[in-house]
CSV table of C-alpha atoms in Angstrom, one decimal:
chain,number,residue,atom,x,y,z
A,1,UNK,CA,23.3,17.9,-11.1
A,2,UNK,CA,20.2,19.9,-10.2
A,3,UNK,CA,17.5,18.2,-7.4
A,4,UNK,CA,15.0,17.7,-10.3
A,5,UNK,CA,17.5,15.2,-12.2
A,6,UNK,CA,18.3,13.5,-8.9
A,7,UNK,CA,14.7,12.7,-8.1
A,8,UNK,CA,14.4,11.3,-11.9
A,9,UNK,CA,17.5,9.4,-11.5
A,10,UNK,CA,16.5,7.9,-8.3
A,11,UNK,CA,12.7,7.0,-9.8
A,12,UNK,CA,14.3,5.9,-12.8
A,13,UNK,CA,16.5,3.5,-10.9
A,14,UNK,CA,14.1,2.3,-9.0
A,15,UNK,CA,11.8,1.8,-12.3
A,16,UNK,CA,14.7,-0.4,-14.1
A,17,UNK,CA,16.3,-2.5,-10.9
A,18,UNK,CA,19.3,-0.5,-12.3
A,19,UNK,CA,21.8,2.2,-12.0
A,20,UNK,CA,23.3,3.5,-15.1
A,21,UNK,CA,24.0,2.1,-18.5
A,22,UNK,CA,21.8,0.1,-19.9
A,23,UNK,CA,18.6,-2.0,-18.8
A,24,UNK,CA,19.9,-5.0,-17.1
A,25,UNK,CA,17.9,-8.3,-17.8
A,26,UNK,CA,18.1,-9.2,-14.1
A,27,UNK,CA,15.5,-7.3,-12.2
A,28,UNK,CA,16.8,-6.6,-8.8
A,29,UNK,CA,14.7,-4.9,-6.0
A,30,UNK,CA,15.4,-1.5,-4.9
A,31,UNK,CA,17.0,-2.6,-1.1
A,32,UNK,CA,19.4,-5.6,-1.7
A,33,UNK,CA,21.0,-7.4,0.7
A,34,UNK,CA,24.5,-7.0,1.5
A,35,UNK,CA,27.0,-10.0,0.5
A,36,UNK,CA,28.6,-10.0,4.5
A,37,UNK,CA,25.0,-10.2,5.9
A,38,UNK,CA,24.0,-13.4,7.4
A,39,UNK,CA,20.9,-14.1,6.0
A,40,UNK,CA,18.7,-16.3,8.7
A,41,UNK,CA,15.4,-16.1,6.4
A,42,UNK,CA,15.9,-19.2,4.2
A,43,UNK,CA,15.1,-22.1,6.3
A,44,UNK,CA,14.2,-25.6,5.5
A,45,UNK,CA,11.0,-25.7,8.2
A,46,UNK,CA,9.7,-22.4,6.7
A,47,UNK,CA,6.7,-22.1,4.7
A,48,UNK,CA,6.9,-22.5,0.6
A,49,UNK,CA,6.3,-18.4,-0.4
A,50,UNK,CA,4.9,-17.6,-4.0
A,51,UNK,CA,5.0,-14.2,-5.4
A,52,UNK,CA,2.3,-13.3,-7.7
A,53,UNK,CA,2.8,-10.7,-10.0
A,54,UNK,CA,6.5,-9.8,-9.5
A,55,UNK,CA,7.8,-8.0,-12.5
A,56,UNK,CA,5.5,-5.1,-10.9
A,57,UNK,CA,6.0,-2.4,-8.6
A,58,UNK,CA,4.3,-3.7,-5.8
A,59,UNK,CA,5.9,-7.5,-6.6
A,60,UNK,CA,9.0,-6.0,-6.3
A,61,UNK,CA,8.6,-4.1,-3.4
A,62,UNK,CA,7.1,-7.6,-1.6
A,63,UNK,CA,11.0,-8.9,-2.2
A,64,UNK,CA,12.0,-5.7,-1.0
A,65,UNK,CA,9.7,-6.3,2.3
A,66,UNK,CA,10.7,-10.1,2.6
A,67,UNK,CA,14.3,-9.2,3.1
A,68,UNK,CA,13.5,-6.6,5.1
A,69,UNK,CA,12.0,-8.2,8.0
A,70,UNK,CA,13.8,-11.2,7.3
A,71,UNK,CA,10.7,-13.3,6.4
A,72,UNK,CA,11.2,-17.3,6.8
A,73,UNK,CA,11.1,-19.2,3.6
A,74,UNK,CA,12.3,-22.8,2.7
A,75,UNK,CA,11.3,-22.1,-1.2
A,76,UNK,CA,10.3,-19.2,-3.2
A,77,UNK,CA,8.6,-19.2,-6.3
A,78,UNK,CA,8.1,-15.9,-8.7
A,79,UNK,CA,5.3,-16.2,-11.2
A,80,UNK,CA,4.1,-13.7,-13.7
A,81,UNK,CA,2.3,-13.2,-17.3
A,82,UNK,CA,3.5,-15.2,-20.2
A,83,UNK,CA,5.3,-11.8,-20.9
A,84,UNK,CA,7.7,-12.1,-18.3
A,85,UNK,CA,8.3,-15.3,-17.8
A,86,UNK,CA,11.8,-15.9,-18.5
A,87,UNK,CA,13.0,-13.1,-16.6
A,88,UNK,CA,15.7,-13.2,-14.0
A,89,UNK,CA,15.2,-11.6,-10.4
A,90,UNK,CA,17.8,-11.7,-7.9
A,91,UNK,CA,16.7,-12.3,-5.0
A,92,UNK,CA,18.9,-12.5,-1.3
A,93,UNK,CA,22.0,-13.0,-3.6
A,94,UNK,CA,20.3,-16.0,-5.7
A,95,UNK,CA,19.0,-15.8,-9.3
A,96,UNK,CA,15.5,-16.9,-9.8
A,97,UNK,CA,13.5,-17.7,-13.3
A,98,UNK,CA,10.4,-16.2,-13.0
A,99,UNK,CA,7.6,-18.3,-13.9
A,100,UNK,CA,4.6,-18.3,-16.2
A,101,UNK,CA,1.2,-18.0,-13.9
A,102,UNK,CA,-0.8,-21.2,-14.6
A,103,UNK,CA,-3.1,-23.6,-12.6
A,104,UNK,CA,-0.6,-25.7,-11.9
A,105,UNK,CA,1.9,-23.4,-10.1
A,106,UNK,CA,0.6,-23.5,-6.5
A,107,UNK,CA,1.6,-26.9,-5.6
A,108,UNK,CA,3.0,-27.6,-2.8
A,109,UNK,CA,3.8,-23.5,-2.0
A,110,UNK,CA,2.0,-22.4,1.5
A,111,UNK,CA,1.6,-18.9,1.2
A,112,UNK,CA,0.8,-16.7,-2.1
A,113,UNK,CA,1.5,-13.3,-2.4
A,114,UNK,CA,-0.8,-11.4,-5.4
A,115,UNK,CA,-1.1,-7.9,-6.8
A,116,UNK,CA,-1.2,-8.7,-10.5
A,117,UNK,CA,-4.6,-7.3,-10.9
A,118,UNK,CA,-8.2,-8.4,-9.9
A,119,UNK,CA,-8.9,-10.5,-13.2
A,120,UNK,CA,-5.9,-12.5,-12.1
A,121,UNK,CA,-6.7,-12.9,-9.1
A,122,UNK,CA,-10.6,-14.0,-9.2
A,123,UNK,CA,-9.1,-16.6,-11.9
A,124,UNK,CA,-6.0,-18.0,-9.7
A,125,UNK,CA,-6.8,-17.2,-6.2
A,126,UNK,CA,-9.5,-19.7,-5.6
A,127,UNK,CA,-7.7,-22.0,-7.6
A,128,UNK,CA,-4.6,-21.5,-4.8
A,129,UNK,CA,-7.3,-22.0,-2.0
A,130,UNK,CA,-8.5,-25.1,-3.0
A,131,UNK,CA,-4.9,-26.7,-3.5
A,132,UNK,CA,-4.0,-25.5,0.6
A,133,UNK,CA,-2.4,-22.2,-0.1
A,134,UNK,CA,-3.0,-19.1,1.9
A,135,UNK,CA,-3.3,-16.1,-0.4
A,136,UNK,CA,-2.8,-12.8,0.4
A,137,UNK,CA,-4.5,-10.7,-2.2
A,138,UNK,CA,-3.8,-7.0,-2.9
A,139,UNK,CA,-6.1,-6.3,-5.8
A,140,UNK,CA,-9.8,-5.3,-5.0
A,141,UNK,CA,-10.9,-8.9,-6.1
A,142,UNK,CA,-12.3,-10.0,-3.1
A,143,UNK,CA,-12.3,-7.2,-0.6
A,144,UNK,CA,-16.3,-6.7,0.1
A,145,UNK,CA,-16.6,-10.3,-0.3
A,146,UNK,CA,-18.4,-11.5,3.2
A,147,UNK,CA,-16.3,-15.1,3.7
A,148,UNK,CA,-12.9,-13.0,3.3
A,149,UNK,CA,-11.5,-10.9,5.8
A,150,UNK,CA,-10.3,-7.7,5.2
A,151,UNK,CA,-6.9,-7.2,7.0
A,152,UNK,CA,-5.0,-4.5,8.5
A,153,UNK,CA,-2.6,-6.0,11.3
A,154,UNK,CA,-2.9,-2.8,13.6
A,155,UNK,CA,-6.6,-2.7,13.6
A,156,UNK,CA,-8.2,-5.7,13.1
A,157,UNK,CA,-6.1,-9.0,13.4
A,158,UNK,CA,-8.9,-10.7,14.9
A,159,UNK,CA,-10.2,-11.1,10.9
A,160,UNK,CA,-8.1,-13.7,10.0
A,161,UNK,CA,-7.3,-15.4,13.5
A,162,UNK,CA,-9.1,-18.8,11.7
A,163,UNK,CA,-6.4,-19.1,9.5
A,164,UNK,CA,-3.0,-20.7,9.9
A,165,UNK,CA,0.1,-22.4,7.7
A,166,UNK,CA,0.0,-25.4,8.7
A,167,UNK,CA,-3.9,-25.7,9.6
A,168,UNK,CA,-4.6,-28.0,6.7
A,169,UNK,CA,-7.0,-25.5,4.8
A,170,UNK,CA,-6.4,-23.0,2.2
A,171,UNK,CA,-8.3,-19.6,2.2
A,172,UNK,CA,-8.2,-16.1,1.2
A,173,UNK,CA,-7.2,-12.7,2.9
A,174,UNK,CA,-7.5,-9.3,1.1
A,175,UNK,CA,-5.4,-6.2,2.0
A,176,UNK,CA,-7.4,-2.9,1.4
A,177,UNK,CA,-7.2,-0.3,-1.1
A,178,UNK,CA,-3.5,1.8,0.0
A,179,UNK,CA,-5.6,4.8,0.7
A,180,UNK,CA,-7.6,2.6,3.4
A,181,UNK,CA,-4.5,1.3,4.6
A,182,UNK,CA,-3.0,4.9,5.1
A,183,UNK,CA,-6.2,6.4,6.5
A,184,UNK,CA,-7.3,3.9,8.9
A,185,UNK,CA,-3.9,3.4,10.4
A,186,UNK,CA,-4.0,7.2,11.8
A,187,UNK,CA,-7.8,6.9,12.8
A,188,UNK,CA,-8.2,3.9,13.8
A,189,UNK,CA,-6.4,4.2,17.5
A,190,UNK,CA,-8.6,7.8,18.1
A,191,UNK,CA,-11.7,5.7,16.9
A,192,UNK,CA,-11.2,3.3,19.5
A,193,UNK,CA,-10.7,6.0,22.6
A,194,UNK,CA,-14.0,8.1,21.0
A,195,UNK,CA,-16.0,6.5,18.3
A,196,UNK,CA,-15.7,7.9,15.0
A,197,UNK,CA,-19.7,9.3,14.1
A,198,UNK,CA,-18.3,10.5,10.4
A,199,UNK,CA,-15.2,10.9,8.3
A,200,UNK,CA,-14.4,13.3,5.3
A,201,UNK,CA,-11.5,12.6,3.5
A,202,UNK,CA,-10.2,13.7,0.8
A,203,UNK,CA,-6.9,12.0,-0.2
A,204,UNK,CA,-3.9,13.1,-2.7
A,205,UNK,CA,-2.6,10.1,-4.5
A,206,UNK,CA,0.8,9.2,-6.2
A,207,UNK,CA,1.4,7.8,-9.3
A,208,UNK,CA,2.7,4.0,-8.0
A,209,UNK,CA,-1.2,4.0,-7.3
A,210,UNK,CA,-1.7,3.3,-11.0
A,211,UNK,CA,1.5,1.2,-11.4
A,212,UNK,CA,5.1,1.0,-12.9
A,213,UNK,CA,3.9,2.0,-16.2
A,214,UNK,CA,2.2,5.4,-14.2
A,215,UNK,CA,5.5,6.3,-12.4
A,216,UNK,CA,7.6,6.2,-15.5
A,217,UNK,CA,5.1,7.8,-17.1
A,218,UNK,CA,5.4,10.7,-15.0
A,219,UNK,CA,9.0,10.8,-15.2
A,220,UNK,CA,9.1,10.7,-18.8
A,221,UNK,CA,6.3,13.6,-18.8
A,222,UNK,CA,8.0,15.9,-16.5
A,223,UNK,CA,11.2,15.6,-19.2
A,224,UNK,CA,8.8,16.8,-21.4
A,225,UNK,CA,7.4,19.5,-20.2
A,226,UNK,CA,10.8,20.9,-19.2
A,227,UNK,CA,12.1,20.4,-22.5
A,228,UNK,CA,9.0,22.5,-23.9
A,229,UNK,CA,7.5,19.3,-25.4
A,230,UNK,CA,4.2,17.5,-26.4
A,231,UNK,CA,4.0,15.0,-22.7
A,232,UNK,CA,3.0,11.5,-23.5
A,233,UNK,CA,-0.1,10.8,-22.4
A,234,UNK,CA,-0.5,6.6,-22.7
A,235,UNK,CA,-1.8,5.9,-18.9
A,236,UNK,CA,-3.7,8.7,-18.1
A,237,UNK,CA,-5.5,10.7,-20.8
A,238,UNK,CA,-4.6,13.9,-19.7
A,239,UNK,CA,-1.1,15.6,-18.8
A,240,UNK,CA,-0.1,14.5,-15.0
A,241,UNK,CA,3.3,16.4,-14.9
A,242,UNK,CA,3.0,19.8,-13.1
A,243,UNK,CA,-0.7,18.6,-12.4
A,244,UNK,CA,-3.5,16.9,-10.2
A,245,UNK,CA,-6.9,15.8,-10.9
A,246,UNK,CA,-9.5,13.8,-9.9
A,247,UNK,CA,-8.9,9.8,-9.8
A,248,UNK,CA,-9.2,8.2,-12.8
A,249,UNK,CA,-11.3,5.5,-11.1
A,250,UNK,CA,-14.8,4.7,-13.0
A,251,UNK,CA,-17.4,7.3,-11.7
A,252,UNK,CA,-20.4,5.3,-10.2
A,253,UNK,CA,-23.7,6.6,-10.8
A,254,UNK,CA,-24.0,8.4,-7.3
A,255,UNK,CA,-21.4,10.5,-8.7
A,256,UNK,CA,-18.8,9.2,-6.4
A,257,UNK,CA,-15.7,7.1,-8.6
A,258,UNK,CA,-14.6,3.7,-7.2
A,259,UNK,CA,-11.4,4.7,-5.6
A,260,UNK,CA,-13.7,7.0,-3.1
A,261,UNK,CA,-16.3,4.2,-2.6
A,262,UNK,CA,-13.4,1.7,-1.4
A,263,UNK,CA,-12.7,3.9,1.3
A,264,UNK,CA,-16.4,4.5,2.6
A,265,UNK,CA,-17.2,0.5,2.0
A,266,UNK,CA,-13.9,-1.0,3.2
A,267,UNK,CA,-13.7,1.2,6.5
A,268,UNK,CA,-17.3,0.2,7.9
A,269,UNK,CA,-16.5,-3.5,6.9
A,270,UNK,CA,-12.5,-3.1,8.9
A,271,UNK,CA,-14.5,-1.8,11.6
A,272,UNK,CA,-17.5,-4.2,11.7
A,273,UNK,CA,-19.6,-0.8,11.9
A,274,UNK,CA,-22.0,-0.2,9.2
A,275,UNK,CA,-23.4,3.2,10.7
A,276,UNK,CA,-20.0,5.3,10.1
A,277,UNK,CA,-20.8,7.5,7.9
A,278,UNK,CA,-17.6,8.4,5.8
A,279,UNK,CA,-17.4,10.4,2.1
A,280,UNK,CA,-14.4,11.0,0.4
A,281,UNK,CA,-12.6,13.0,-2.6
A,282,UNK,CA,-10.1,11.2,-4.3
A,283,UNK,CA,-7.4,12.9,-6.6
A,284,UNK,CA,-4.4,12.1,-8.5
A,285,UNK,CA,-1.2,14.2,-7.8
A,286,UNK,CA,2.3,14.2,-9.7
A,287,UNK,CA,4.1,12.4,-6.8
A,288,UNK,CA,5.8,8.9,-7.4
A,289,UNK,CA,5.1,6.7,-4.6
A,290,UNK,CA,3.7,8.1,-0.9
A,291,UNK,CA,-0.4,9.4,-0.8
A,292,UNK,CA,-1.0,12.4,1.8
A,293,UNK,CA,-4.8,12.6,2.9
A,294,UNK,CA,-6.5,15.3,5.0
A,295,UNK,CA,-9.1,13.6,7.5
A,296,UNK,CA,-11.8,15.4,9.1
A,297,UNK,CA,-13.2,13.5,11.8
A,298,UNK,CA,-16.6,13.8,14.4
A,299,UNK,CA,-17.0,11.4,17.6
A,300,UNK,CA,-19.1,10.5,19.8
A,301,UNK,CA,-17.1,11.4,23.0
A,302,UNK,CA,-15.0,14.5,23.3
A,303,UNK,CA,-11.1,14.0,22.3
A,304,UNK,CA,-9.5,17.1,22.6
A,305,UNK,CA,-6.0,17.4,20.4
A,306,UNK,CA,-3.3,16.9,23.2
A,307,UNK,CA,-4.9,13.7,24.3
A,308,UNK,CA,-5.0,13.0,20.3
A,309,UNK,CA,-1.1,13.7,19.7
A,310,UNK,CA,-0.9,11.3,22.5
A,311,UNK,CA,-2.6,8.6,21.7
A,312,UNK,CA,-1.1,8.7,18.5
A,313,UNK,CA,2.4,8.6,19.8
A,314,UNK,CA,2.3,5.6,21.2
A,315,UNK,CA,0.2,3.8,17.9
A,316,UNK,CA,1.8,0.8,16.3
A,317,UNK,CA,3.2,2.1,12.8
A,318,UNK,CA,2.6,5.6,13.2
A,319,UNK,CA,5.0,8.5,13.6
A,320,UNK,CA,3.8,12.3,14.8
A,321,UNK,CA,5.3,14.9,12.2
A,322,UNK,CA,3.5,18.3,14.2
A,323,UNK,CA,5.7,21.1,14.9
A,324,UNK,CA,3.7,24.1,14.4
A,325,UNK,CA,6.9,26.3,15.3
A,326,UNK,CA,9.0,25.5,12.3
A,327,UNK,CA,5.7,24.4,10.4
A,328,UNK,CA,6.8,21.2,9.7
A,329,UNK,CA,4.0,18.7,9.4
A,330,UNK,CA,4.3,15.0,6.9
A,331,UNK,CA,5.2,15.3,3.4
A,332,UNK,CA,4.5,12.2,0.5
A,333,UNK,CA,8.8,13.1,-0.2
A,334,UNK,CA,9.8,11.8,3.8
A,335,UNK,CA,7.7,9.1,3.9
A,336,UNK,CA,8.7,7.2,0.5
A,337,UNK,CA,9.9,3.8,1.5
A,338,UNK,CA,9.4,4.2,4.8
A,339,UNK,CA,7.3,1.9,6.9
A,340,UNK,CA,5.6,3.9,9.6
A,341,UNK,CA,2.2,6.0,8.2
A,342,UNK,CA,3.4,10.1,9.4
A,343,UNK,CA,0.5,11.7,10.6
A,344,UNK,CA,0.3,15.8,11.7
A,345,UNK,CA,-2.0,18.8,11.7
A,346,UNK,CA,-3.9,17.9,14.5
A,347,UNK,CA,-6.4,19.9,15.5
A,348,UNK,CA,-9.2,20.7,16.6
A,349,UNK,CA,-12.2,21.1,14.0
A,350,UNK,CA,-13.8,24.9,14.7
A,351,UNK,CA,-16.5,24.5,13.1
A,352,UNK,CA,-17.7,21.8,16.0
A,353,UNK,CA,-18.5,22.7,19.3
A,354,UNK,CA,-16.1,21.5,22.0
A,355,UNK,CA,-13.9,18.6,22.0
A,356,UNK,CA,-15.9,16.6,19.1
A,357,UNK,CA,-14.0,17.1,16.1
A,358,UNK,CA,-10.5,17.0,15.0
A,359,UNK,CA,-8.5,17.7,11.7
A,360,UNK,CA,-5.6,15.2,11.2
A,361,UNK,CA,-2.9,15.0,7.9
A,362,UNK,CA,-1.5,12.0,7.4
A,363,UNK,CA,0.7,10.5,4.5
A,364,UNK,CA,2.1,7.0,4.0
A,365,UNK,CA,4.0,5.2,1.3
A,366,UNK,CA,1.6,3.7,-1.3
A,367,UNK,CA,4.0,0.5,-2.6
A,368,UNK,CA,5.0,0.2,1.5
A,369,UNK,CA,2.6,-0.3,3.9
A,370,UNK,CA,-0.5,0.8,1.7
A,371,UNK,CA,0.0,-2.7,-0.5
A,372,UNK,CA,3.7,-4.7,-0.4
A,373,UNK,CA,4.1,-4.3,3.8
A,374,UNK,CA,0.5,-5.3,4.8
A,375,UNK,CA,0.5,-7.6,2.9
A,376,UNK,CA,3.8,-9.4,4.7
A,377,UNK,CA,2.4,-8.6,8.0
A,378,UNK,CA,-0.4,-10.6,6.8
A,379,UNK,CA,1.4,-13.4,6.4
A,380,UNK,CA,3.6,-13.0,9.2
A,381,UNK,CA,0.8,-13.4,11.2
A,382,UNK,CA,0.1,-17.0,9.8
A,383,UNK,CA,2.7,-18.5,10.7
């Protein structure tokens, strides 16, 4: 079997919960748990977890993270659209039903995970609040909304430090747009030695970006195009196989699309600096789940690269990929379901004088830590 119908395979598994044969009706997450491990996460003095949206990429990959790090639970519920409701997901060995989303389904549950969209989450996330549940939100719902903190747990846990399980209050907490997420994480720690003064980025996004329905669409596209056929075109309007464009976000009328202004709006309100000034270029490329951005940054103090590589080194959740010798640098392919952000290319930026500027590539699984794992370290950090 040639490497192009091993990659389909593997997204296609990952798409269905299934390897093989026909669809199975019980959606299971891409990492399950072994039968002879000891699983210490269910526990009857653990908070009551609901999962919004789960039938999705990104609800999946929250199970996925929830085993992972072996996240304390005494109950889990999984709640979706009318459309799914029904559905079996296993789950840690167990079988759940998932749910129909309605007002009624956040009694008694403690923490709430969402990414089924912002409509769903402006309808049913203050509804959550109100009845004592903490709810992690990963649309764009309530990100730039002043009485909701905006969340990365490497840069700015002091956001959310007001809010606890147990505290007797509901509330809501909003995890940033994934190329944020992916960005920040790399800059962040060189901000805080020199004072970022601007940012240009310009980022190259994956399909899991747009959703399940995106990633199989590329799959199915890239058959196409092989096979010398027509591609289907139902989630973008144009052929993605075999090519990029720019981000289908709305334009805005300063001519920059939404997708770019999350970045410039989310970044000052993260860093509680209004005067960055950041711009950025947003564009859709035919990978399945991991975004790679090129970051071009100016300080107010001098970094020079070596102190850089260094300070990076030793930054929560990143990884250094630079070895100019065998010019291997981070690639959207190495970091797919991986936790740690990869970050490479550093440099310093010619066309600034001295140590003011630096050039930094940087790539980071979309589904992972730019939505599904901030998310959990979110809620980590309220218990």
């Amino acid at each position: 079997m040639n490497s192009m119908a091993l990659s389909l395979r593997h997204h296609n598994q990952f798409l269905h919960g299934g390897v093989g044969g026909a669809a199975s009706s019980v959606i299971t997450p891409l990492r399950s748990v072994s039968p002879f491990r000891i699983r210490m996460s269910l526990n009857e003095n653990a908070p009551s977890i609901a999962v919004v949206g789960v039938t999705g990429a990104v609800g999946q990959e929250f199970l996925s993270v929830l085993t992972d790090r072996d996240f304390p639970y005494r109950s889990l519920k999984l709640l979706a659209s009318k459309r799914s409701a029904g559905k079996t997901v296993k789950f840690e060995n167990r079988n759940y039903t998932v749910e129909e989303l309605n007002e009624e389904s956040f009694d008694g549950i403690d923490i709430a995970l969402f990414s089924a969209g912002g409509s769903i989450s402006k309808k049913y996330g203050p509804v959550a609040a109100k009845k004592g549940t903490i709810v992690v939100d990963n649309s764009s719902a309530f990100r730039m909304d002043e009485n909701v903190p905006l969340v990365i747990p490497e840069v700015n846990p002091e956001a959310m430090v007001n809010l606890k399980v147990g505290c007797g209050k509901g509330g809501i907490i909003a995890n940033p747009n994934c190329s944020t997420i992916i960005c920040l994480m790399a800059v962040t720690p060189l901000h805080r030695r020199a004072k970022v003064k601007r940012m240009v980025v310009s980022t190259y996004q994956a399909a899991s970006g747009a959703g399940a329905a995106a990633m199989e669409e590329l799959v199915e596209q890239t058959r196409e195009v092989l096979d010398g056929k027509e591609p289907t075109c139902n989630i973008f309007n144009q052929q993605y196989a075999f090519n990029l464009f720019s981000h289908n976000a709305p334009i805005q009328p300063n001519g920059y699309n939404e997708e770019e202004m999350k970045l410039v709006k989310e970044t000052r309100k993260i860093w509680s600096d209004m005067g960055v000034k950041v711009t950025a270029t947003c564009i859709r490329v035919p990978v399945m789940r991991a975004h790679a951005e090129s970051v071009n940054l100016q300080f107010e103090k001098p970094l020079d690269e070596d102190t850089a590589r260094n300070i990076l080194k030793n930054a929560p959740g990143i990884v250094v990929v630079d070895d100019r010798a065998s010019n291997r640098f981070p690639t959207p392919l190495e970091v797919s379901n991986k936790d740690d952000v990869a970050v490479g290319r550093v440099r310093r930026d010619v066309s600034q004088d001295g140590d003011y500027g630096l050039d930094i590539f940087v790539c980071g699984d979309q589904i992972r830590k730019g939505a599904a794992l901030n998310a959990v370290q979110i809620a980590e950090m309220l218990l």
